[in-house]
Coordinates of C-alpha atoms in Angstrom, one line a residue:
X280 CA 104.1 115.8 63.6
X281 CA 106.7 118.2 64.9
X282 CA 108.7 115.4 66.3
X283 CA 108.3 112.9 63.2
X284 CA 109.6 115.4 60.7
X285 CA 113.0 116.2 62.4
X286 CA 113.6 112.6 63.3
X287 CA 112.8 111.3 59.8
X288 CA 115.2 114.0 58.3
X289 CA 117.9 113.1 60.7
X290 CA 117.7 109.4 60.0
X291 CA 117.7 109.9 56.3
X292 CA 120.3 112.5 56.3
X293 CA 122.6 110.1 58.2
X294 CA 121.9 107.2 56.0
X295 CA 121.9 108.8 52.7
X296 CA 125.1 110.8 53.2
X297 CA 126.9 107.4 53.3
X298 CA 125.3 106.3 49.9
X299 CA 127.1 106.9 46.7
X300 CA 125.7 110.0 45.1
X301 CA 123.5 110.3 48.2
X302 CA 120.7 108.3 46.7
X303 CA 119.0 105.1 46.9
X304 CA 116.5 103.5 44.5
X305 CA 113.5 102.2 46.3
X306 CA 111.0 101.6 43.3
X307 CA 111.1 102.3 39.6
X308 CA 109.5 105.7 40.2
X309 CA 110.8 106.5 43.7
X310 CA 114.2 107.2 45.4
X311 CA 115.4 108.4 48.6
X312 CA 117.6 111.2 47.8
X313 CA 119.5 113.6 50.0
X314 CA 119.0 117.2 49.0
X315 CA 119.8 120.3 51.2
X316 CA 117.4 123.0 50.0
X317 CA 118.9 126.5 51.2
X318 CA 115.9 128.3 49.4
X319 CA 112.1 127.6 49.5
X320 CA 109.9 125.5 47.5
X321 CA 111.7 124.2 44.3
X322 CA 114.9 125.9 45.3
X323 CA 113.5 129.3 44.8
X324 CA 115.7 132.0 46.6
X325 CA 118.6 129.5 46.5
X326 CA 121.0 132.1 45.3
X327 CA 120.5 135.0 47.5
X328 CA 123.2 135.5 50.3
X329 CA 122.5 133.8 53.4
X330 CA 119.0 132.5 52.4
X331 CA 118.7 130.5 55.6
X332 CA 118.4 133.7 58.0
X333 CA 116.2 135.5 55.8
X334 CA 113.9 132.6 55.1
X335 CA 113.9 131.6 58.8
X336 CA 113.0 135.1 60.0
X337 CA 110.0 135.0 57.4
X338 CA 108.9 131.5 58.5
X339 CA 109.0 132.5 62.1
X340 CA 106.8 135.5 61.4
X341 CA 104.4 133.3 59.4
X342 CA 104.4 130.6 62.1
X343 CA 103.5 133.3 64.8
X344 CA 100.7 134.5 62.6
X345 CA 99.4 131.1 62.1
X346 CA 99.5 130.6 65.8
X347 CA 97.4 133.7 66.3
X348 CA 94.8 132.4 63.7
X349 CA 94.9 129.0 65.5
X350 CA 94.0 130.6 68.8
X351 CA 91.1 132.7 67.4
X352 CA 89.7 129.8 65.2
X353 CA 86.8 127.8 66.4
X354 CA 86.3 125.5 63.4
X355 CA 87.9 122.0 64.0
X356 CA 88.6 121.6 60.3
X357 CA 90.5 125.0 60.1
X358 CA 92.2 124.3 63.4
X359 CA 93.4 121.0 62.1
X360 CA 94.8 122.6 58.9
X361 CA 96.4 125.3 60.9
X362 CA 98.2 122.7 63.1
X363 CA 99.5 121.0 59.9
X364 CA 100.8 124.3 58.6
X365 CA 102.4 125.3 61.8
X366 CA 104.1 121.8 62.3
X367 CA 105.5 121.7 58.9
X368 CA 106.8 125.3 59.2
X369 CA 108.5 124.6 62.4
X370 CA 109.9 121.4 61.0
X371 CA 111.5 123.1 58.1
X372 CA 112.7 126.0 60.4
X373 CA 114.5 123.6 62.6
X374 CA 116.3 122.3 59.6
X375 CA 117.5 125.6 58.6
X376 CA 119.1 126.3 62.1
X377 CA 120.7 122.7 62.2
X378 CA 121.7 122.1 58.6
X379 CA 121.6 125.7 57.1
X380 CA 118.8 124.3 54.8
X381 CA 115.9 122.1 54.6
X382 CA 116.6 118.3 54.3
X383 CA 114.4 116.9 51.4
X384 CA 114.7 113.2 50.7
X385 CA 111.5 111.9 48.8
X386 CA 112.2 111.7 45.2
X387 CA 109.5 110.8 42.8
X388 CA 110.3 110.5 39.1
X389 CA 109.2 109.1 35.7
X390 CA 112.4 108.1 34.0
X391 CA 114.8 111.2 34.1
X392 CA 111.9 113.6 34.9
X393 CA 112.0 114.4 38.7
X394 CA 109.6 116.1 40.9
X395 CA 111.7 118.2 43.3
X396 CA 112.5 116.3 46.3
X397 CA 110.4 117.0 49.5
X398 CA 110.0 115.8 53.1
X399 CA 107.3 115.1 55.7
X400 CA 107.0 118.7 56.7
X401 CA 106.2 119.7 53.0
X402 CA 103.7 117.0 52.8
X403 CA 101.7 118.1 55.8
X404 CA 101.9 121.8 54.7
X405 CA 100.4 120.6 51.5
X406 CA 97.6 118.8 53.2
X407 CA 97.0 121.7 55.5
X408 CA 96.6 123.9 52.5
X409 CA 94.2 121.5 50.8
X410 CA 92.1 121.3 54.0
X411 CA 92.0 125.2 53.9
X412 CA 91.1 125.3 50.2
X413 CA 88.4 122.7 50.2
X414 CA 86.9 122.6 53.9
X415 CA 83.5 121.4 52.6
X416 CA 85.1 118.2 51.1
X417 CA 86.8 117.4 54.5
X418 CA 83.6 118.1 56.4
X419 CA 81.8 115.6 54.0
X420 CA 84.5 113.0 54.6
X421 CA 84.1 113.3 58.3
X422 CA 80.4 113.0 58.1
X423 CA 80.7 109.8 55.9
X424 CA 83.2 108.3 58.4
X425 CA 80.9 108.8 61.4
X426 CA 78.0 106.9 59.6

């Protein structure tokens, strides 16, 4: 996951920067659109001076804390969630050092109403959070799969 995210961002960054307006329509509700988010989710903290340094420092601290939790954790479900959170945080932090912000490119929309663009790291962070919030659901899924 740590490799897939930066590789996908690099490929899409290089491809989309050559496209008019940095965007290409794939489906009626989905575009690949180049966005460099210097803030955090939905552009929050975009306007503070040098957000890449402040946010990177915070992300590194959170990642270290998550690594500590991962080492202590015994549950496979929770360890999986923590790996997803850690991988996504590392992927987005790498972007901040390389590009000065996070590369987002997945752009879903209905007509002119766009959900903020996101990336693979954001997706795996979201999945990790879901696993932490609903561990019993994922335990049941694993039991059903083994039948």
